[in-house]
């Protein structure tokens, strides 16, 4: 995982443990979305650029905070902006 549960909870300003499973699933989903945008697995990175890490955290925050009324297209557009310098032409 690029972002740990503890890092995500700190970013979200969450102290309790009751949403740990939910946040963990959002971490996995966010990293998968980043991989799809980048067109390569995050595991290929030896050094993770800060904008990639921020894209994952941004996605986690939106999935968590706006889960009742999420506009995923807006989230993806911001993520594309953050990730586009690292995106490969194809898989």
PDB file of N, CA and C in Angstrom:
ATOM      1  N   UNK A   1       0.821  -1.179   0.000  1.00  0.00           N
ATOM      2  CA  UNK A   1       0.000   0.000   0.000  1.00  0.00           C
ATOM      3  C   UNK A   1       0.874   1.255   0.000  1.00  0.00           C
ATOM      4  N   UNK A   2       0.472   2.176  -0.827  1.00  0.00           N
ATOM      5  CA  UNK A   2       1.175   3.450  -0.915  1.00  0.00           C
ATOM      6  C   UNK A   2       0.863   4.333   0.292  1.00  0.00           C
ATOM      7  N   UNK A   3      -0.369   4.257   0.771  1.00  0.00           N
ATOM      8  CA  UNK A   3      -0.824   5.023   1.925  1.00  0.00           C
ATOM      9  C   UNK A   3      -1.294   4.026   2.984  1.00  0.00           C
ATOM     10  N   UNK A   4      -0.790   4.173   4.187  1.00  0.00           N
ATOM     11  CA  UNK A   4      -1.204   3.280   5.272  1.00  0.00           C
ATOM     12  C   UNK A   4      -2.532   3.746   5.854  1.00  0.00           C
ATOM     13  N   UNK A   5      -3.164   2.866   6.592  1.00  0.00           N
ATOM     14  CA  UNK A   5      -4.406   3.205   7.275  1.00  0.00           C
ATOM     15  C   UNK A   5      -4.177   4.378   8.232  1.00  0.00           C
ATOM     16  N   UNK A   6      -3.075   4.362   8.951  1.00  0.00           N
ATOM     17  CA  UNK A   6      -2.786   5.430   9.902  1.00  0.00           C
ATOM     18  C   UNK A   6      -2.610   6.766   9.187  1.00  0.00           C
ATOM     19  N   UNK A   7      -1.914   6.762   8.040  1.00  0.00           N
ATOM     20  CA  UNK A   7      -1.733   7.998   7.275  1.00  0.00           C
ATOM     21  C   UNK A   7      -3.067   8.533   6.761  1.00  0.00           C
ATOM     22  N   UNK A   8      -3.909   7.636   6.269  1.00  0.00           N
ATOM     23  CA  UNK A   8      -5.219   8.043   5.756  1.00  0.00           C
ATOM     24  C   UNK A   8      -6.075   8.620   6.882  1.00  0.00           C
ATOM     25  N   UNK A   9      -6.065   7.974   8.040  1.00  0.00           N
ATOM     26  CA  UNK A   9      -6.850   8.468   9.174  1.00  0.00           C
ATOM     27  C   UNK A   9      -6.342   9.824   9.644  1.00  0.00           C
ATOM     28  N   UNK A  10      -5.054  10.015   9.632  1.00  0.00           N
ATOM     29  CA  UNK A  10      -4.488  11.303  10.009  1.00  0.00           C
ATOM     30  C   UNK A  10      -4.914  12.371   9.000  1.00  0.00           C
ATOM     31  N   UNK A  11      -4.873  12.051   7.700  1.00  0.00           N
ATOM     32  CA  UNK A  11      -5.283  12.986   6.657  1.00  0.00           C
ATOM     33  C   UNK A  11      -6.761  13.340   6.796  1.00  0.00           C
ATOM     34  N   UNK A  12      -7.566  12.339   7.141  1.00  0.00           N
ATOM     35  CA  UNK A  12      -9.005  12.548   7.303  1.00  0.00           C
ATOM     36  C   UNK A  12      -9.372  13.130   8.668  1.00  0.00           C
ATOM     37  N   UNK A  13      -8.390  13.209   9.572  1.00  0.00           N
ATOM     38  CA  UNK A  13      -8.600  13.689  10.939  1.00  0.00           C
ATOM     39  C   UNK A  13      -9.606  12.812  11.692  1.00  0.00           C
ATOM     40  N   UNK A  14      -9.345  11.511  11.648  1.00  0.00           N
ATOM     41  CA  UNK A  14     -10.194  10.524  12.310  1.00  0.00           C
ATOM     42  C   UNK A  14      -9.391   9.860  13.421  1.00  0.00           C
ATOM     43  N   UNK A  15      -9.944   9.836  14.626  1.00  0.00           N
ATOM     44  CA  UNK A  15      -9.264   9.245  15.773  1.00  0.00           C
ATOM     45  C   UNK A  15      -9.727   7.827  16.074  1.00  0.00           C
ATOM     46  N   UNK A  16     -10.998   7.539  15.870  1.00  0.00           N
ATOM     47  CA  UNK A  16     -11.546   6.239  16.235  1.00  0.00           C
ATOM     48  C   UNK A  16     -11.190   5.145  15.254  1.00  0.00           C
ATOM     49  N   UNK A  17     -11.549   3.919  15.635  1.00  0.00           N
ATOM     50  CA  UNK A  17     -11.243   2.748  14.818  1.00  0.00           C
ATOM     51  C   UNK A  17     -12.466   2.147  14.137  1.00  0.00           C
ATOM     52  N   UNK A  18     -13.650   2.718  14.364  1.00  0.00           N
ATOM     53  CA  UNK A  18     -14.878   2.091  13.858  1.00  0.00           C
ATOM     54  C   UNK A  18     -14.976   2.084  12.334  1.00  0.00           C
ATOM     55  N   UNK A  19     -14.283   2.990  11.638  1.00  0.00           N
ATOM     56  CA  UNK A  19     -14.333   3.032  10.174  1.00  0.00           C
ATOM     57  C   UNK A  19     -13.083   2.460   9.517  1.00  0.00           C
ATOM     58  N   UNK A  20     -12.262   1.732  10.265  1.00  0.00           N
ATOM     59  CA  UNK A  20     -11.008   1.214   9.722  1.00  0.00           C
ATOM     60  C   UNK A  20     -11.202   0.347   8.478  1.00  0.00           C
ATOM     61  N   UNK A  21     -12.172  -0.539   8.511  1.00  0.00           N
ATOM     62  CA  UNK A  21     -12.395  -1.419   7.353  1.00  0.00           C
ATOM     63  C   UNK A  21     -12.835  -0.611   6.139  1.00  0.00           C
ATOM     64  N   UNK A  22     -13.705   0.351   6.363  1.00  0.00           N
ATOM     65  CA  UNK A  22     -14.178   1.201   5.276  1.00  0.00           C
ATOM     66  C   UNK A  22     -13.033   2.014   4.686  1.00  0.00           C
ATOM     67  N   UNK A  23     -12.231   2.628   5.526  1.00  0.00           N
ATOM     68  CA  UNK A  23     -11.101   3.435   5.063  1.00  0.00           C
ATOM     69  C   UNK A  23     -10.089   2.560   4.335  1.00  0.00           C
ATOM     70  N   UNK A  24      -9.847   1.361   4.839  1.00  0.00           N
ATOM     71  CA  UNK A  24      -8.922   0.436   4.172  1.00  0.00           C
ATOM     72  C   UNK A  24      -9.408   0.091   2.768  1.00  0.00           C
ATOM     73  N   UNK A  25     -10.708  -0.106   2.621  1.00  0.00           N
ATOM     74  CA  UNK A  25     -11.240  -0.405   1.284  1.00  0.00           C
ATOM     75  C   UNK A  25     -11.114   0.815   0.381  1.00  0.00           C
ATOM     76  N   UNK A  26     -11.260   2.017   0.934  1.00  0.00           N
ATOM     77  CA  UNK A  26     -11.088   3.236   0.140  1.00  0.00           C
ATOM     78  C   UNK A  26      -9.633   3.421  -0.277  1.00  0.00           C
ATOM     79  N   UNK A  27      -8.706   3.025   0.566  1.00  0.00           N
ATOM     80  CA  UNK A  27      -7.281   3.085   0.205  1.00  0.00           C
ATOM     81  C   UNK A  27      -7.025   2.178  -0.990  1.00  0.00           C
ATOM     82  N   UNK A  28      -7.498   0.952  -0.921  1.00  0.00           N
ATOM     83  CA  UNK A  28      -7.299   0.004  -2.027  1.00  0.00           C
ATOM     84  C   UNK A  28      -7.938   0.508  -3.317  1.00  0.00           C
ATOM     85  N   UNK A  29      -9.157   1.004  -3.216  1.00  0.00           N
ATOM     86  CA  UNK A  29      -9.851   1.518  -4.394  1.00  0.00           C
ATOM     87  C   UNK A  29      -9.127   2.723  -4.982  1.00  0.00           C
ATOM     88  N   UNK A  30      -8.667   3.618  -4.128  1.00  0.00           N
ATOM     89  CA  UNK A  30      -7.976   4.825  -4.586  1.00  0.00           C
ATOM     90  C   UNK A  30      -6.675   4.478  -5.298  1.00  0.00           C
ATOM     91  N   UNK A  31      -5.955   3.534  -4.758  1.00  0.00           N
ATOM     92  CA  UNK A  31      -4.708   3.116  -5.401  1.00  0.00           C
ATOM     93  C   UNK A  31      -4.992   2.441  -6.738  1.00  0.00           C
ATOM     94  N   UNK A  32      -6.040   1.657  -6.812  1.00  0.00           N
ATOM     95  CA  UNK A  32      -6.424   1.012  -8.074  1.00  0.00           C
ATOM     96  C   UNK A  32      -6.833   2.059  -9.116  1.00  0.00           C
ATOM     97  N   UNK A  33      -7.567   3.067  -8.702  1.00  0.00           N
ATOM     98  CA  UNK A  33      -7.956   4.143  -9.620  1.00  0.00           C
ATOM     99  C   UNK A  33      -6.712   4.855 -10.142  1.00  0.00           C
ATOM    100  N   UNK A  34      -5.752   5.128  -9.254  1.00  0.00           N
ATOM    101  CA  UNK A  34      -4.495   5.755  -9.679  1.00  0.00           C
ATOM    102  C   UNK A  34      -3.762   4.887 -10.694  1.00  0.00           C
ATOM    103  N   UNK A  35      -3.705   3.605 -10.436  1.00  0.00           N
ATOM    104  CA  UNK A  35      -3.042   2.693 -11.372  1.00  0.00           C
ATOM    105  C   UNK A  35      -3.723   2.711 -12.739  1.00  0.00           C
ATOM    106  N   UNK A  36      -5.043   2.763 -12.741  1.00  0.00           N
ATOM    107  CA  UNK A  36      -5.760   2.809 -14.009  1.00  0.00           C
ATOM    108  C   UNK A  36      -5.487   4.102 -14.772  1.00  0.00           C
ATOM    109  N   UNK A  37      -5.391   5.202 -14.061  1.00  0.00           N
ATOM    110  CA  UNK A  37      -5.083   6.477 -14.710  1.00  0.00           C
ATOM    111  C   UNK A  37      -3.635   6.485 -15.202  1.00  0.00           C
ATOM    112  N   UNK A  38      -2.727   6.013 -14.362  1.00  0.00           N
ATOM    113  CA  UNK A  38      -1.305   6.005 -14.706  1.00  0.00           C
ATOM    114  C   UNK A  38      -0.957   4.978 -15.778  1.00  0.00           C
ATOM    115  N   UNK A  39      -1.731   3.913 -15.821  1.00  0.00           N
ATOM    116  CA  UNK A  39      -1.516   2.788 -16.739  1.00  0.00           C
ATOM    117  C   UNK A  39      -0.265   1.985 -16.377  1.00  0.00           C
ATOM    118  N   UNK A  40       0.011   1.913 -15.095  1.00  0.00           N
ATOM    119  CA  UNK A  40       1.041   1.008 -14.587  1.00  0.00           C
ATOM    120  C   UNK A  40       0.817   0.810 -13.099  1.00  0.00           C
ATOM    121  N   UNK A  41       1.264  -0.337 -12.562  1.00  0.00           N
ATOM    122  CA  UNK A  41       1.069  -0.603 -11.133  1.00  0.00           C
ATOM    123  C   UNK A  41       1.946   0.311 -10.267  1.00  0.00           C
ATOM    124  N   UNK A  42       1.402   0.757  -9.174  1.00  0.00           N
ATOM    125  CA  UNK A  42       2.160   1.602  -8.258  1.00  0.00           C
ATOM    126  C   UNK A  42       3.373   0.883  -7.697  1.00  0.00           C
ATOM    127  N   UNK A  43       3.340  -0.425  -7.682  1.00  0.00           N
ATOM    128  CA  UNK A  43       4.472  -1.211  -7.178  1.00  0.00           C
ATOM    129  C   UNK A  43       5.721  -1.035  -8.035  1.00  0.00           C
ATOM    130  N   UNK A  44       5.587  -0.519  -9.249  1.00  0.00           N
ATOM    131  CA  UNK A  44       6.746  -0.274 -10.114  1.00  0.00           C
ATOM    132  C   UNK A  44       7.556   0.942  -9.671  1.00  0.00           C
ATOM    133  N   UNK A  45       6.969   1.785  -8.841  1.00  0.00           N
ATOM    134  CA  UNK A  45       7.650   3.001  -8.406  1.00  0.00           C
ATOM    135  C   UNK A  45       8.665   2.693  -7.318  1.00  0.00           C
ATOM    136  N   UNK A  46       9.899   3.144  -7.525  1.00  0.00           N
ATOM    137  CA  UNK A  46      10.899   3.017  -6.463  1.00  0.00           C
ATOM    138  C   UNK A  46      10.847   4.247  -5.561  1.00  0.00           C
ATOM    139  N   UNK A  47      10.560   5.397  -6.159  1.00  0.00           N
ATOM    140  CA  UNK A  47      10.348   6.639  -5.427  1.00  0.00           C
ATOM    141  C   UNK A  47       8.975   7.159  -5.839  1.00  0.00           C
ATOM    142  N   UNK A  48       8.139   7.440  -4.862  1.00  0.00           N
ATOM    143  CA  UNK A  48       6.774   7.884  -5.149  1.00  0.00           C
ATOM    144  C   UNK A  48       6.738   9.407  -5.167  1.00  0.00           C
ATOM    145  N   UNK A  49       6.438  10.001  -6.335  1.00  0.00           N
ATOM    146  CA  UNK A  49       6.294  11.454  -6.380  1.00  0.00           C
ATOM    147  C   UNK A  49       5.160  11.925  -5.470  1.00  0.00           C
ATOM    148  N   UNK A  50       5.327  13.084  -4.878  1.00  0.00           N
ATOM    149  CA  UNK A  50       4.338  13.597  -3.934  1.00  0.00           C
ATOM    150  C   UNK A  50       2.971  13.787  -4.584  1.00  0.00           C
ATOM    151  N   UNK A  51       2.924  14.156  -5.856  1.00  0.00           N
ATOM    152  CA  UNK A  51       1.623  14.370  -6.490  1.00  0.00           C
ATOM    153  C   UNK A  51       0.851  13.059  -6.644  1.00  0.00           C
ATOM    154  N   UNK A  52       1.537  11.940  -6.787  1.00  0.00           N
ATOM    155  CA  UNK A  52       0.858  10.644  -6.850  1.00  0.00           C
ATOM    156  C   UNK A  52       0.289  10.309  -5.476  1.00  0.00           C
ATOM    157  N   UNK A  53       1.071  10.535  -4.473  1.00  0.00           N
ATOM    158  CA  UNK A  53       0.604  10.293  -3.102  1.00  0.00           C
ATOM    159  C   UNK A  53      -0.593  11.202  -2.784  1.00  0.00           C
ATOM    160  N   UNK A  54      -0.531  12.440  -3.187  1.00  0.00           N
ATOM    161  CA  UNK A  54      -1.638  13.371  -2.963  1.00  0.00           C
ATOM    162  C   UNK A  54      -2.891  12.954  -3.732  1.00  0.00           C
ATOM    163  N   UNK A  55      -2.722  12.398  -4.921  1.00  0.00           N
ATOM    164  CA  UNK A  55      -3.877  11.916  -5.690  1.00  0.00           C
ATOM    165  C   UNK A  55      -4.578  10.786  -4.948  1.00  0.00           C
ATOM    166  N   UNK A  56      -3.803   9.882  -4.352  1.00  0.00           N
ATOM    167  CA  UNK A  56      -4.392   8.780  -3.581  1.00  0.00           C
ATOM    168  C   UNK A  56      -5.141   9.336  -2.372  1.00  0.00           C
ATOM    169  N   UNK A  57      -4.512  10.239  -1.637  1.00  0.00           N
ATOM    170  CA  UNK A  57      -5.155  10.825  -0.458  1.00  0.00           C
ATOM    171  C   UNK A  57      -6.400  11.622  -0.841  1.00  0.00           C
ATOM    172  N   UNK A  58      -6.347  12.344  -1.943  1.00  0.00           N
ATOM    173  CA  UNK A  58      -7.495  13.116  -2.424  1.00  0.00           C
ATOM    174  C   UNK A  58      -8.669  12.184  -2.715  1.00  0.00           C
ATOM    175  N   UNK A  59      -8.381  11.087  -3.370  1.00  0.00           N
ATOM    176  CA  UNK A  59      -9.435  10.131  -3.703  1.00  0.00           C
ATOM    177  C   UNK A  59     -10.013   9.503  -2.431  1.00  0.00           C
ATOM    178  N   UNK A  60      -9.158   9.105  -1.513  1.00  0.00           N
ATOM    179  CA  UNK A  60      -9.619   8.532  -0.246  1.00  0.00           C
ATOM    180  C   UNK A  60     -10.546   9.513   0.472  1.00  0.00           C
ATOM    181  N   UNK A  61     -10.130  10.769   0.553  1.00  0.00           N
ATOM    182  CA  UNK A  61     -10.920  11.782   1.256  1.00  0.00           C
ATOM    183  C   UNK A  61     -12.287  11.957   0.612  1.00  0.00           C
ATOM    184  N   UNK A  62     -12.326  11.983  -0.709  1.00  0.00           N
ATOM    185  CA  UNK A  62     -13.607  12.151  -1.393  1.00  0.00           C
ATOM    186  C   UNK A  62     -14.493  10.923  -1.234  1.00  0.00           C
ATOM    187  N   UNK A  63     -13.909   9.741  -1.339  1.00  0.00           N
ATOM    188  CA  UNK A  63     -14.699   8.524  -1.155  1.00  0.00           C
ATOM    189  C   UNK A  63     -15.277   8.467   0.255  1.00  0.00           C
ATOM    190  N   UNK A  64     -14.517   8.918   1.234  1.00  0.00           N
ATOM    191  CA  UNK A  64     -14.970   8.873   2.622  1.00  0.00           C
ATOM    192  C   UNK A  64     -15.956   9.990   2.940  1.00  0.00           C
ATOM    193  N   UNK A  65     -15.567  11.220   2.639  1.00  0.00           N
ATOM    194  CA  UNK A  65     -16.357  12.376   3.074  1.00  0.00           C
ATOM    195  C   UNK A  65     -17.611  12.613   2.233  1.00  0.00           C
ATOM    196  N   UNK A  66     -17.577  12.211   0.978  1.00  0.00           N
ATOM    197  CA  UNK A  66     -18.710  12.469   0.089  1.00  0.00           C
ATOM    198  C   UNK A  66     -19.393  11.173  -0.356  1.00  0.00           C
ATOM    199  N   UNK A  67     -19.270  10.142   0.432  1.00  0.00           N
ATOM    200  CA  UNK A  67     -19.778   8.833   0.014  1.00  0.00           C
ATOM    201  C   UNK A  67     -21.281   8.809  -0.215  1.00  0.00           C
ATOM    202  N   UNK A  68     -22.000   9.754   0.347  1.00  0.00           N
ATOM    203  CA  UNK A  68     -23.444   9.830   0.141  1.00  0.00           C
ATOM    204  C   UNK A  68     -23.789  10.480  -1.193  1.00  0.00           C
ATOM    205  N   UNK A  69     -22.931  11.382  -1.668  1.00  0.00           N
ATOM    206  CA  UNK A  69     -23.240  12.156  -2.867  1.00  0.00           C
ATOM    207  C   UNK A  69     -21.954  12.472  -3.633  1.00  0.00           C
ATOM    208  N   UNK A  70     -21.246  11.454  -4.057  1.00  0.00           N
ATOM    209  CA  UNK A  70     -19.953  11.610  -4.706  1.00  0.00           C
ATOM    210  C   UNK A  70     -20.102  11.816  -6.204  1.00  0.00           C
ATOM    211  N   UNK A  71     -19.413  12.821  -6.729  1.00  0.00           N
ATOM    212  CA  UNK A  71     -19.325  13.022  -8.169  1.00  0.00           C
ATOM    213  C   UNK A  71     -17.958  12.487  -8.599  1.00  0.00           C
ATOM    214  N   UNK A  72     -17.927  11.216  -8.966  1.00  0.00           N
ATOM    215  CA  UNK A  72     -16.671  10.552  -9.270  1.00  0.00           C
ATOM    216  C   UNK A  72     -15.985  11.161 -10.486  1.00  0.00           C
ATOM    217  N   UNK A  73     -16.752  11.683 -11.417  1.00  0.00           N
ATOM    218  CA  UNK A  73     -16.151  12.295 -12.597  1.00  0.00           C
ATOM    219  C   UNK A  73     -15.275  13.484 -12.198  1.00  0.00           C
ATOM    220  N   UNK A  74     -15.743  14.300 -11.267  1.00  0.00           N
ATOM    221  CA  UNK A  74     -14.947  15.430 -10.781  1.00  0.00           C
ATOM    222  C   UNK A  74     -13.677  14.946 -10.086  1.00  0.00           C
ATOM    223  N   UNK A  75     -13.809  13.907  -9.284  1.00  0.00           N
ATOM    224  CA  UNK A  75     -12.656  13.353  -8.571  1.00  0.00           C
ATOM    225  C   UNK A  75     -11.623  12.846  -9.578  1.00  0.00           C
ATOM    226  N   UNK A  76     -12.077  12.098 -10.566  1.00  0.00           N
ATOM    227  CA  UNK A  76     -11.170  11.552 -11.587  1.00  0.00           C
ATOM    228  C   UNK A  76     -10.480  12.682 -12.347  1.00  0.00           C
ATOM    229  N   UNK A  77     -11.204  13.736 -12.681  1.00  0.00           N
ATOM    230  CA  UNK A  77     -10.598  14.851 -13.420  1.00  0.00           C
ATOM    231  C   UNK A  77      -9.475  15.508 -12.628  1.00  0.00           C
ATOM    232  N   UNK A  78      -9.664  15.695 -11.327  1.00  0.00           N
ATOM    233  CA  UNK A  78      -8.601  16.254 -10.490  1.00  0.00           C
ATOM    234  C   UNK A  78      -7.426  15.280 -10.428  1.00  0.00           C
ATOM    235  N   UNK A  79      -7.728  14.008 -10.276  1.00  0.00           N
ATOM    236  CA  UNK A  79      -6.661  13.000 -10.203  1.00  0.00           C
ATOM    237  C   UNK A  79      -5.869  12.948 -11.502  1.00  0.00           C
ATOM    238  N   UNK A  80      -6.546  13.048 -12.628  1.00  0.00           N
ATOM    239  CA  UNK A  80      -5.847  13.060 -13.921  1.00  0.00           C
ATOM    240  C   UNK A  80      -4.880  14.243 -13.974  1.00  0.00           C
ATOM    241  N   UNK A  81      -5.332  15.392 -13.479  1.00  0.00           N
ATOM    242  CA  UNK A  81      -4.451  16.556 -13.444  1.00  0.00           C
ATOM    243  C   UNK A  81      -3.209  16.324 -12.600  1.00  0.00           C
ATOM    244  N   UNK A  82      -3.375  15.660 -11.463  1.00  0.00           N
ATOM    245  CA  UNK A  82      -2.241  15.365 -10.590  1.00  0.00           C
ATOM    246  C   UNK A  82      -1.322  14.292 -11.172  1.00  0.00           C
ATOM    247  N   UNK A  83      -1.905  13.332 -11.860  1.00  0.00           N
ATOM    248  CA  UNK A  83      -1.154  12.158 -12.307  1.00  0.00           C
ATOM    249  C   UNK A  83      -0.640  12.236 -13.743  1.00  0.00           C
ATOM    250  N   UNK A  84      -1.147  13.156 -14.530  1.00  0.00           N
ATOM    251  CA  UNK A  84      -0.820  13.177 -15.963  1.00  0.00           C
ATOM    252  C   UNK A  84       0.673  13.256 -16.278  1.00  0.00           C
ATOM    253  N   UNK A  85       1.510  13.926 -15.474  1.00  0.00           N
ATOM    254  CA  UNK A  85       2.941  13.942 -15.818  1.00  0.00           C
ATOM    255  C   UNK A  85       3.599  12.557 -15.767  1.00  0.00           C
ATOM    256  N   UNK A  86       2.982  11.616 -15.084  1.00  0.00           N
ATOM    257  CA  UNK A  86       3.571  10.283 -14.893  1.00  0.00           C
ATOM    258  C   UNK A  86       2.853   9.200 -15.698  1.00  0.00           C
ATOM    259  N   UNK A  87       1.802   9.593 -16.407  1.00  0.00           N
ATOM    260  CA  UNK A  87       0.956   8.626 -17.116  1.00  0.00           C
ATOM    261  C   UNK A  87       1.680   8.073 -18.334  1.00  0.00           C
ATOM    262  N   UNK A  88       1.593   6.768 -18.514  1.00  0.00           N
ATOM    263  CA  UNK A  88       2.157   6.098 -19.689  1.00  0.00           C
ATOM    264  C   UNK A  88       1.138   6.146 -20.821  1.00  0.00           C
ATOM    265  N   UNK A  89       1.608   6.030 -22.040  1.00  0.00           N
ATOM    266  CA  UNK A  89       0.728   6.056 -23.198  1.00  0.00           C
ATOM    267  C   UNK A  89      -0.189   4.850 -23.260  1.00  0.00           C
ATOM    268  N   UNK A  90       0.240   3.746 -22.733  1.00  0.00           N
ATOM    269  CA  UNK A  90      -0.573   2.527 -22.724  1.00  0.00           C
ATOM    270  C   UNK A  90      -0.023   1.542 -21.725  1.00  0.00           C
ATOM    271  N   UNK A  91      -0.780   0.499 -21.509  1.00  0.00           N
ATOM    272  CA  UNK A  91      -0.357  -0.528 -20.547  1.00  0.00           C
ATOM    273  C   UNK A  91       0.810  -1.287 -21.073  1.00  0.00           C
TER     274      UNK A  91
END
